[in-house]
Tab-separated table of C-alpha atoms (C1' of nucleotides) in Angstrom:
chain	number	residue	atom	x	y	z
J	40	UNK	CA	101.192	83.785	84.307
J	41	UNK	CA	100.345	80.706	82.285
J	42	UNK	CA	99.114	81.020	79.437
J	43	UNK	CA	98.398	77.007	77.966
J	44	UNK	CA	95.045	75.740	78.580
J	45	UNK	CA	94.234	73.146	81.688
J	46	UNK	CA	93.653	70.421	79.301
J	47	UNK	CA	97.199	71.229	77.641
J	48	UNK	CA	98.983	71.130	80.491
J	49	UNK	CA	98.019	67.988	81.870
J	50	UNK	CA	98.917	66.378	78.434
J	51	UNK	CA	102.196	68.380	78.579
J	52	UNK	CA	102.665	66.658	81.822
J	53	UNK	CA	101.522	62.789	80.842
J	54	UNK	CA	104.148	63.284	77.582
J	55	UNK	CA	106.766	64.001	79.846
J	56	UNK	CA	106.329	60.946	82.788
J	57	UNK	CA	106.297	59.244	79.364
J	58	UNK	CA	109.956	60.812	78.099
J	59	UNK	CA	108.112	60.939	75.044
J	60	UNK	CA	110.983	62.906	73.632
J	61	UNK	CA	110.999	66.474	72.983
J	62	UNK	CA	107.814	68.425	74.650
J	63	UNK	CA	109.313	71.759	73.700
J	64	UNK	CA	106.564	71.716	70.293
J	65	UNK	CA	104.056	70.345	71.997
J	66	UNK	CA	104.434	73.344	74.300
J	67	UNK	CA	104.715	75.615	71.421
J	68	UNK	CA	101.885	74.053	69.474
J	69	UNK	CA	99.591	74.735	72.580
J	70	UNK	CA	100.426	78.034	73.084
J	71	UNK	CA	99.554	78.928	69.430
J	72	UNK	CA	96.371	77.545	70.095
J	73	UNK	CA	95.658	79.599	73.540
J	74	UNK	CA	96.791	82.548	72.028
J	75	UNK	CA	93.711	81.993	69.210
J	76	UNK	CA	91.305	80.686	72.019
J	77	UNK	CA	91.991	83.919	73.868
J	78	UNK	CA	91.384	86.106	71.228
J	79	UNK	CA	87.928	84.509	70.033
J	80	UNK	CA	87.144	84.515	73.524
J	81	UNK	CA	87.998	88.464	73.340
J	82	UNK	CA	86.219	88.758	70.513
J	83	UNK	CA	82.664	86.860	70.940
J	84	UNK	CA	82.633	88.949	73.988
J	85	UNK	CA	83.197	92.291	72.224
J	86	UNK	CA	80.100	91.630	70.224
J	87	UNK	CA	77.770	89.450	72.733
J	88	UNK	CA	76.210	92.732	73.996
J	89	UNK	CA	74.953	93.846	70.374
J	90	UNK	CA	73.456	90.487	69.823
J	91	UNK	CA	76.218	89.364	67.134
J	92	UNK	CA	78.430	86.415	66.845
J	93	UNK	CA	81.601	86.607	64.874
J	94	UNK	CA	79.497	84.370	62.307
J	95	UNK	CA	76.703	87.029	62.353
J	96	UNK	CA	79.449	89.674	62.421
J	97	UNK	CA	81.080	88.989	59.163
J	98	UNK	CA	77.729	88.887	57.373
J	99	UNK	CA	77.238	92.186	58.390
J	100	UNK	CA	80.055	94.010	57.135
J	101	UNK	CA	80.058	91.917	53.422
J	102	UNK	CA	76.352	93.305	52.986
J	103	UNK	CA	77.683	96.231	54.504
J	104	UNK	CA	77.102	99.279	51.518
J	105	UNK	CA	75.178	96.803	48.686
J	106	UNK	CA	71.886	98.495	48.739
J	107	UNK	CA	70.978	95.504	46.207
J	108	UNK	CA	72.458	92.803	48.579
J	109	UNK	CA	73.761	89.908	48.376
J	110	UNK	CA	72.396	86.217	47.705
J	111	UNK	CA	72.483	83.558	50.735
J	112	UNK	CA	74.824	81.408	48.616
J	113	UNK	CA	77.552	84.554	47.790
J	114	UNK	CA	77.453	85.084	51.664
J	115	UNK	CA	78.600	81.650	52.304
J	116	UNK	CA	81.283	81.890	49.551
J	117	UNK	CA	82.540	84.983	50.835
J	118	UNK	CA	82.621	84.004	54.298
J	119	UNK	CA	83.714	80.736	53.814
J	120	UNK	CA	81.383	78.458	55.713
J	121	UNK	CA	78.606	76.308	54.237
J	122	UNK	CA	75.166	77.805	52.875
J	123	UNK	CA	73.155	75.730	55.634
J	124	UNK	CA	75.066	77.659	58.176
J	125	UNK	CA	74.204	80.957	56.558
J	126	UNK	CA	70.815	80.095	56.835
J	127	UNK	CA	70.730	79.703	60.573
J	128	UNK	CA	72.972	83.163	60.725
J	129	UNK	CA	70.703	84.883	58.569
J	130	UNK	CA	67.909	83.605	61.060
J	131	UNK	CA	69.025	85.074	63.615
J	132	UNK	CA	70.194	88.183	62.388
J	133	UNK	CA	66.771	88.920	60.627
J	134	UNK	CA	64.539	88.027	64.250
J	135	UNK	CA	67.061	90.526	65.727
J	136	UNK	CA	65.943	93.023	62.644
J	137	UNK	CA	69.563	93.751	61.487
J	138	UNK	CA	68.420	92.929	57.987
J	139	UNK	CA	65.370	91.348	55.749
J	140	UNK	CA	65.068	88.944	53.147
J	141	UNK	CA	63.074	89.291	50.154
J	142	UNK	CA	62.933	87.147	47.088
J	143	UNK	CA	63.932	87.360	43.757
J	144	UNK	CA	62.550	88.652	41.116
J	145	UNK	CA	64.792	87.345	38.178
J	146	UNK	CA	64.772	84.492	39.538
J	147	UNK	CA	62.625	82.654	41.814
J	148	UNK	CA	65.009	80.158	43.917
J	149	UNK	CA	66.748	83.174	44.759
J	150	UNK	CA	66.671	85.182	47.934
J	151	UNK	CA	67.794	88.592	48.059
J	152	UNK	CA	69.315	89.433	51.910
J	153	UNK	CA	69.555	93.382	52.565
J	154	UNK	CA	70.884	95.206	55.496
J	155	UNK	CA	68.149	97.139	57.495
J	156	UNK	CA	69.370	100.619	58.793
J	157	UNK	CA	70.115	99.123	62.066
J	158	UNK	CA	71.629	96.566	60.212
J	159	UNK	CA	73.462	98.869	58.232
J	160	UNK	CA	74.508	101.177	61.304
J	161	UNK	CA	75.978	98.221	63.635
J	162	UNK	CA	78.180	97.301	60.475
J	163	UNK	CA	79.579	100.512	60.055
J	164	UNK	CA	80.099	101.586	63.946
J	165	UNK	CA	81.435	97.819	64.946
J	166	UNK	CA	83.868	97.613	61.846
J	167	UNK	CA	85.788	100.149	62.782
J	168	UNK	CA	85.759	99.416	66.794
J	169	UNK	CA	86.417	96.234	65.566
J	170	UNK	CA	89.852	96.763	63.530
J	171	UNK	CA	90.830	98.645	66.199
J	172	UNK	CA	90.655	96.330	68.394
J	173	UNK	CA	92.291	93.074	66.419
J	174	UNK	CA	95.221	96.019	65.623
J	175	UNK	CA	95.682	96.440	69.478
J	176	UNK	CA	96.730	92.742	69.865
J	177	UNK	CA	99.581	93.361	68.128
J	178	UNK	CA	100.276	96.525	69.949
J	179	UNK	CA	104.260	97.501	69.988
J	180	UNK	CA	105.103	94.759	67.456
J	181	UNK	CA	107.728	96.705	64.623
J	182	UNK	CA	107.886	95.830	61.269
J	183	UNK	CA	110.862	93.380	61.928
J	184	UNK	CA	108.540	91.432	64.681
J	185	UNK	CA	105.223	91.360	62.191
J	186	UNK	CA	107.910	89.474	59.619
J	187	UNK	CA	109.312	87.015	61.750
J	188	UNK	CA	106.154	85.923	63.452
J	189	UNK	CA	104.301	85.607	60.457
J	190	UNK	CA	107.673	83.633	58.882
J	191	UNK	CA	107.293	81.184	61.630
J	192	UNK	CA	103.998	80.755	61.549
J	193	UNK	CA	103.789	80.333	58.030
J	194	UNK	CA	106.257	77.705	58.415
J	195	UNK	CA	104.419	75.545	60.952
J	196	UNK	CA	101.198	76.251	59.189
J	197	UNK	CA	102.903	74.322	55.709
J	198	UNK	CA	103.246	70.982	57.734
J	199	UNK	CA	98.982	70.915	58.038
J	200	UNK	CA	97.206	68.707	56.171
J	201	UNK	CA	95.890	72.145	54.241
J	202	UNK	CA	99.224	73.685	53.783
J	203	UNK	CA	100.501	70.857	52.477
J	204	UNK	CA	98.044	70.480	49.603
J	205	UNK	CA	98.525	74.444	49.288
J	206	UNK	CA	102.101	73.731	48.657
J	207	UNK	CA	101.468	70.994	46.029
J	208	UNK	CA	98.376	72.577	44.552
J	209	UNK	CA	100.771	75.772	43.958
J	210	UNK	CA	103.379	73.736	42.576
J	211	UNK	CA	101.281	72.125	40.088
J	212	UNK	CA	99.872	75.130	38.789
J	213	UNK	CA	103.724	76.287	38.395
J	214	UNK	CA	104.198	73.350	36.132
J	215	UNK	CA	101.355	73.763	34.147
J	216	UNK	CA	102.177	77.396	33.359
S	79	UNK	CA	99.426	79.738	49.008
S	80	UNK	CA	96.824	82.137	51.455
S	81	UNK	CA	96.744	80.687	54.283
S	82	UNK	CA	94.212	83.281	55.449
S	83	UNK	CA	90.744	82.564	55.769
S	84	UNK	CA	88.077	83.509	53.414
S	85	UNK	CA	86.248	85.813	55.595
S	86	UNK	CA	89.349	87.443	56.947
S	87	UNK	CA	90.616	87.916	53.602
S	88	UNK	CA	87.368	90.555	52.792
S	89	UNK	CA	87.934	92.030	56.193
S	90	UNK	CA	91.208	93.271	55.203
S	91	UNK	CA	90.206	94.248	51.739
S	92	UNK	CA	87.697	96.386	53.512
S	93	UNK	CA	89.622	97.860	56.107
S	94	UNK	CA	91.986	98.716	53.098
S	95	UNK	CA	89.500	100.113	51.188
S	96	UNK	CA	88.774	102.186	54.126
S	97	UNK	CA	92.201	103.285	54.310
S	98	UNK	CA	92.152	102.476	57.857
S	99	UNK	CA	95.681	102.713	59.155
S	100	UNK	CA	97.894	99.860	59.155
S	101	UNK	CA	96.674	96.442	58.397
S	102	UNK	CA	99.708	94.913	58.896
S	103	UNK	CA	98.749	93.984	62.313
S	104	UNK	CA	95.184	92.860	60.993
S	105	UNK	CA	97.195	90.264	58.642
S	106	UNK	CA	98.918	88.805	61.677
S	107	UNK	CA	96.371	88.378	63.914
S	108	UNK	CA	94.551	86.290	61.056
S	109	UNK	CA	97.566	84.404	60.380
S	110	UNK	CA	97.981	83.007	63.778
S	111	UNK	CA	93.796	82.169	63.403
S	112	UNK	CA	94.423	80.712	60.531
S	113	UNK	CA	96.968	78.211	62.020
S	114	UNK	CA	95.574	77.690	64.615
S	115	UNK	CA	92.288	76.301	63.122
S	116	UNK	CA	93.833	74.508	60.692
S	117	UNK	CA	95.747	73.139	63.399
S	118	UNK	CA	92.137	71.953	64.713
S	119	UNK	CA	90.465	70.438	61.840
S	120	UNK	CA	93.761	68.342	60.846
S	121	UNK	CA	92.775	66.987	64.945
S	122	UNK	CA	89.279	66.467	64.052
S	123	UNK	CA	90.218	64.672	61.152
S	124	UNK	CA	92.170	62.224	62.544
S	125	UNK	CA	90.422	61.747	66.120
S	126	UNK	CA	87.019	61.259	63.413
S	127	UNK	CA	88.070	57.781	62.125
S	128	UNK	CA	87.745	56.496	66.068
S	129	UNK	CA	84.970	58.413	66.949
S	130	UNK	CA	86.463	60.823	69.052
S	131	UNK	CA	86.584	64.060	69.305
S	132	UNK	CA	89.257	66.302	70.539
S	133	UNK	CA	86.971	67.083	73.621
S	134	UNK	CA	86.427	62.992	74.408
S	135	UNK	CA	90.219	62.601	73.318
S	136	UNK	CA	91.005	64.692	76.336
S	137	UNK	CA	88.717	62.523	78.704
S	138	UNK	CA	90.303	59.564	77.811
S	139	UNK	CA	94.090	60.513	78.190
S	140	UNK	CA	93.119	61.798	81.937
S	141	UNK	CA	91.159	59.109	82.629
S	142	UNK	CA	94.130	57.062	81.568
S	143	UNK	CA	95.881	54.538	83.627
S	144	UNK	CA	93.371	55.858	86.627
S	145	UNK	CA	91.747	52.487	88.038
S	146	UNK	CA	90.260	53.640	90.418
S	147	UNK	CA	88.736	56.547	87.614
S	148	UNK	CA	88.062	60.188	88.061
S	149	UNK	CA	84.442	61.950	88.409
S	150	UNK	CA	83.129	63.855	86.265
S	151	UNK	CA	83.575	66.822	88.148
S	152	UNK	CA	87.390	66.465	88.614
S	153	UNK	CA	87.537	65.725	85.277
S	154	UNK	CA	86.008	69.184	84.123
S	155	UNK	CA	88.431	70.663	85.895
S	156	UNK	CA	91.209	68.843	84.737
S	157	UNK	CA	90.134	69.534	80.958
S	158	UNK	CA	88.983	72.769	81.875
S	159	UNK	CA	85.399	72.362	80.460
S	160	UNK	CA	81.858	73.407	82.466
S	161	UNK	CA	80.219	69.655	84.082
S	162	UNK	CA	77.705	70.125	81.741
S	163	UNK	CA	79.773	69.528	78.838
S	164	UNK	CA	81.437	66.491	80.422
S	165	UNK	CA	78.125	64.811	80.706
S	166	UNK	CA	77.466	65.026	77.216
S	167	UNK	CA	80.682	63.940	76.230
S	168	UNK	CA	80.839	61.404	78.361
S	169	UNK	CA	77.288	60.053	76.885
S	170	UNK	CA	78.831	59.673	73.723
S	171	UNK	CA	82.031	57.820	75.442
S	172	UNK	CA	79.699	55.284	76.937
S	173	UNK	CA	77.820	54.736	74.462
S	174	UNK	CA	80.840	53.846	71.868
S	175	UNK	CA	82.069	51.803	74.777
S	176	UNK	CA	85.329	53.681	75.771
S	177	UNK	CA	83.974	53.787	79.926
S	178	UNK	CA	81.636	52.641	82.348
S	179	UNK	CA	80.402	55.023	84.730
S	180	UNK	CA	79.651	53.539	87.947
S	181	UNK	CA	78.153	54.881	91.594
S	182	UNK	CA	80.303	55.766	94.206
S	183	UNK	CA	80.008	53.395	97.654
S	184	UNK	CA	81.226	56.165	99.845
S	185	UNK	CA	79.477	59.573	98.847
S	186	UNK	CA	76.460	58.428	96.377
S	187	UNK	CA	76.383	62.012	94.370
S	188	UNK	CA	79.546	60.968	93.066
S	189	UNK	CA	79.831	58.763	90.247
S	190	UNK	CA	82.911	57.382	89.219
S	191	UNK	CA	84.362	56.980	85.297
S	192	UNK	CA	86.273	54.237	84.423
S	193	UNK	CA	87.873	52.978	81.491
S	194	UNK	CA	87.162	50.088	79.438
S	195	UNK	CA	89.829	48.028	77.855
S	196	UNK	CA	88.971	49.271	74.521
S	197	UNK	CA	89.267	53.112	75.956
S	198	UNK	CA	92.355	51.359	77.704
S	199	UNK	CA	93.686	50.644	74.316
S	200	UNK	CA	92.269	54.028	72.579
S	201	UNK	CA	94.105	56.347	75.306
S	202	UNK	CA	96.976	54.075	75.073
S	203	UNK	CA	97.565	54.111	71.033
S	204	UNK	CA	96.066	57.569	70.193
S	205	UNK	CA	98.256	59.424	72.692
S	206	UNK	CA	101.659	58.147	71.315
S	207	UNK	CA	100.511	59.191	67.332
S	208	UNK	CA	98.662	62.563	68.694
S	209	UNK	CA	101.858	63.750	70.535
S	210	UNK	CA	103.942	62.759	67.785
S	211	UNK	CA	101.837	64.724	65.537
S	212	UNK	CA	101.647	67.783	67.393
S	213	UNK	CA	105.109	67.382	67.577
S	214	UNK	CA	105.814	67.461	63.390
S	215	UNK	CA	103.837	70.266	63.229
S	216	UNK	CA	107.226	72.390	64.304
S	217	UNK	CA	109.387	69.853	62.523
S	218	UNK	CA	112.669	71.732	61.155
S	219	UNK	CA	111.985	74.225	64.653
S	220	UNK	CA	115.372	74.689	66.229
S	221	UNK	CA	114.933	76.248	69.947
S	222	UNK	CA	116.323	79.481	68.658
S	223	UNK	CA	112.908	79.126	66.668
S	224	UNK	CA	110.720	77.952	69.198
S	225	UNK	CA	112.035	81.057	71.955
S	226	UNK	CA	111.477	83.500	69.146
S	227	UNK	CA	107.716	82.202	68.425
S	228	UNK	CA	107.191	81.415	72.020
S	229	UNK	CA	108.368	85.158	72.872
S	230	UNK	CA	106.322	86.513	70.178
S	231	UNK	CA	103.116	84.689	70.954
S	232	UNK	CA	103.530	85.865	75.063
S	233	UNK	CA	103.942	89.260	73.658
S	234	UNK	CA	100.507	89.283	71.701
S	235	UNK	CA	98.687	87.044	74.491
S	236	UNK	CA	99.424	89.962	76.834
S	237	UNK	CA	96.807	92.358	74.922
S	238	UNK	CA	94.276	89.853	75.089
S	239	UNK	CA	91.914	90.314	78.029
S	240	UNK	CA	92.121	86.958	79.435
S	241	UNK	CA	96.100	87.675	79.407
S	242	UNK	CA	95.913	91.289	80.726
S	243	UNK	CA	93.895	89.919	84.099
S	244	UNK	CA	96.652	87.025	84.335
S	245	UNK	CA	99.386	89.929	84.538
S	246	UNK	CA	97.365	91.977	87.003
S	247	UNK	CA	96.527	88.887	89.336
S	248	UNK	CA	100.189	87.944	88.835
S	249	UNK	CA	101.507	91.953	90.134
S	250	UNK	CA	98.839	91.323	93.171
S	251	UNK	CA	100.111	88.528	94.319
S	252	UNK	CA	103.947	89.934	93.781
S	253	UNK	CA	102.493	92.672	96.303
S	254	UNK	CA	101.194	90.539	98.641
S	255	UNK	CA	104.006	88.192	99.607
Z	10	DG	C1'	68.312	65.669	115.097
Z	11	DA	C1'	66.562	69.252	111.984
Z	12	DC	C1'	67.821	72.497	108.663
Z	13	DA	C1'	70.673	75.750	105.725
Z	14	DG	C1'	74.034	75.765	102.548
Z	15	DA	C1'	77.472	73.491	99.778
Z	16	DT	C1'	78.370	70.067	96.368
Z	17	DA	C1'	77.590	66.247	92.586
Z	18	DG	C1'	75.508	65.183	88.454
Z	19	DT	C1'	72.119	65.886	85.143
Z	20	DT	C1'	68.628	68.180	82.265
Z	21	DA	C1'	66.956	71.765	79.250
Z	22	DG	C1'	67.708	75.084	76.006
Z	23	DG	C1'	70.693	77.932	73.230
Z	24	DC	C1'	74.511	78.963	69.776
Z	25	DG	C1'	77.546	78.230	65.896
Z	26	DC	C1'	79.103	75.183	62.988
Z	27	DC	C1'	78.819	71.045	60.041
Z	28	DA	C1'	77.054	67.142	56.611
Z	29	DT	C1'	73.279	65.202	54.488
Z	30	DA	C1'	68.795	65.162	52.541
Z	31	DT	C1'	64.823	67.555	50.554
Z	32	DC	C1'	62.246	70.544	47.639
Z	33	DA	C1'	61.588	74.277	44.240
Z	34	DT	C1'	63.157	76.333	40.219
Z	35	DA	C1'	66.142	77.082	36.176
Z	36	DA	C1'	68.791	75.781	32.124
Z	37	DG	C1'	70.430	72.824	28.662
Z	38	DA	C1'	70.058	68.472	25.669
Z	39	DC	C1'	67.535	66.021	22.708
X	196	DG	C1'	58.318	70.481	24.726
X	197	DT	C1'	59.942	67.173	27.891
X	198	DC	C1'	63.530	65.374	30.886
X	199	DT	C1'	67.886	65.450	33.163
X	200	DT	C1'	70.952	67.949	35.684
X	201	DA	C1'	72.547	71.905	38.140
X	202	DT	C1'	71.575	75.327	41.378
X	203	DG	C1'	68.801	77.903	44.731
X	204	DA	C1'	67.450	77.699	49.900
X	205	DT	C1'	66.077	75.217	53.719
X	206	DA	C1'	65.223	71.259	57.200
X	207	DT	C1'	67.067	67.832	60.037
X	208	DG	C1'	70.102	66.080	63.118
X	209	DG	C1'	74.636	65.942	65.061
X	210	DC	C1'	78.629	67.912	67.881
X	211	DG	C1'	80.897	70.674	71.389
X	212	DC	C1'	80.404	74.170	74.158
X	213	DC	C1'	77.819	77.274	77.236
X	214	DT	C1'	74.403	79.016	81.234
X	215	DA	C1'	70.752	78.265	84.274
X	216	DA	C1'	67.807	75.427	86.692
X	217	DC	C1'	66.872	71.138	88.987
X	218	DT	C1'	67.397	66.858	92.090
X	219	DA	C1'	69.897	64.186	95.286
X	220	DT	C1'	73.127	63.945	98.791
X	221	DC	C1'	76.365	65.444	102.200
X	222	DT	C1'	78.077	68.595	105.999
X	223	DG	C1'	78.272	71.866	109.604
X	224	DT	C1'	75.610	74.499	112.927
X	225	DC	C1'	72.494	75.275	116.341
DNA sequence: GACAGATAGTTAGGCGCCATATCATAAGAC
DNA sequence: GTCTTATGATATGGCGCCTAACTATCTGTC
């Protein structure tokens, strides 16, 4: 039952005929990573069959209940990913008549993107199938696990290159105040 | 300091809103994302500077100290990758002069990759600083740490699908022997 | 020795994501 | 009122990955 990826394992294996010192965190490091692989994998193929990426997905639910919708450039804030991708979600999404896009009226650079009732129905059903599922993954963990793996991974996740500037960006601010 | 992602961040306040159950376990899950690709664009970032990508990184190291070279089909298997996607990435690898590839005497489907002495070099160089890398991203990890995480991570990987088949095929063959 | 089926590599087309560049419109400075 | 600058959205082109289809070659069978 292995759970690292090929690729992982065979640089596992070429740090070790090296004795390149400890490969006890590379091992670790990798099996963080399969353990995220797997569940994207889980989850793209949760919502291949309705048409939807997790891209498309996440659009969904944050126009989910805004009858007046929701501009192309707040959907890529809110989602986090650049306003060019948007555009090529939304493109999608609209040939596959989950929801429409109509322009402005205050203001005419401005597109307006609204759910469609099948739009508006997929969001509703597949959030809740959805949460279900991610909450399943963590099936029989107890309070005391959820701390301690989130502690550890909180730790590793302070030596990226992001968490680092998190750290210092945090203790700036602390200065300031 | 959120380490959580934008978009997961509104799918919790949602499911809050919502009221549904526990999102404890929809926190985690996100966390362990959330390293994880964070864990991938720090790679990106430095495999950029050479041209590489985490994908051709992986070509290199098993083409690595191989001179008689690999084809491209053992080499999808090793990384683990369709032999579609080694084609393109070996395009790129050619082109930036990393390998040759170069037709086989004995079976002329085959076509065999070798390195160049710049990939020579590349492999060489970026293995040692990658490993060490990976390596300081669990800096300050004692292996009471690293069972605990490891443990932990099995646990979730388990309820994944791609985890849930591994234990079945694994109970099979148990049976069979 | 011809022929079916396996195997090797590539091509074509798609997806999701990105960065960069482009174009329309709006808002503020003077 | 014009002119710069900021802000919309999109287009273009790239990357890594996929599946499916294609061509060339090899192998085993009759």
């Amino acid at each position: 039952m292995e759970i690292l990826e090929q690729k992982h394992l065979a640089l596992i294996d070429e740090a070790e005929r090296r004795g390149d010192g400890p490969t006890a965190n590379l091992r670790l490091c990798f099996e963080v990573i399969a353990l995220a692989a797997a569940i994207d994998r889980d989850c793209a193929a949760r919502l291949a069959p309705h048409n939807l990426s997790e891209g498309k997905f996440v659009l969904l639910f944050l126009l989910h209940q805004l009858p007046d919708g929701l501009s192309p450039h707040e959907l890529a804030d809110r989602a986090g990913v650049t306003r060019a991708t948007v555009t090529g979600l939304l493109d999608g999404l609209e040939r596959d008549g989950f929801l429409a896009r109509q322009q402005s009226k205050d203001d005419r650079r401005k597109v307006l993107v609204r759910l469609s009732p099948k739009g508006e129905d997929a969001a509703r059903e597949l959030f809740d199938t959805h949460t279900r599922w991610i909450a399943s993954l963590f099936a029989g963990f107890d309070e005391s696990d959820r701390q301690t793996l989130s502690t550890l991974i909180q730790r590793a996740w302070r030596n990226t290159d992001g968490g680092r500037k998190a750290v210092q960006t945090k203790a700036a601010s602390e200065i300031t105040q």
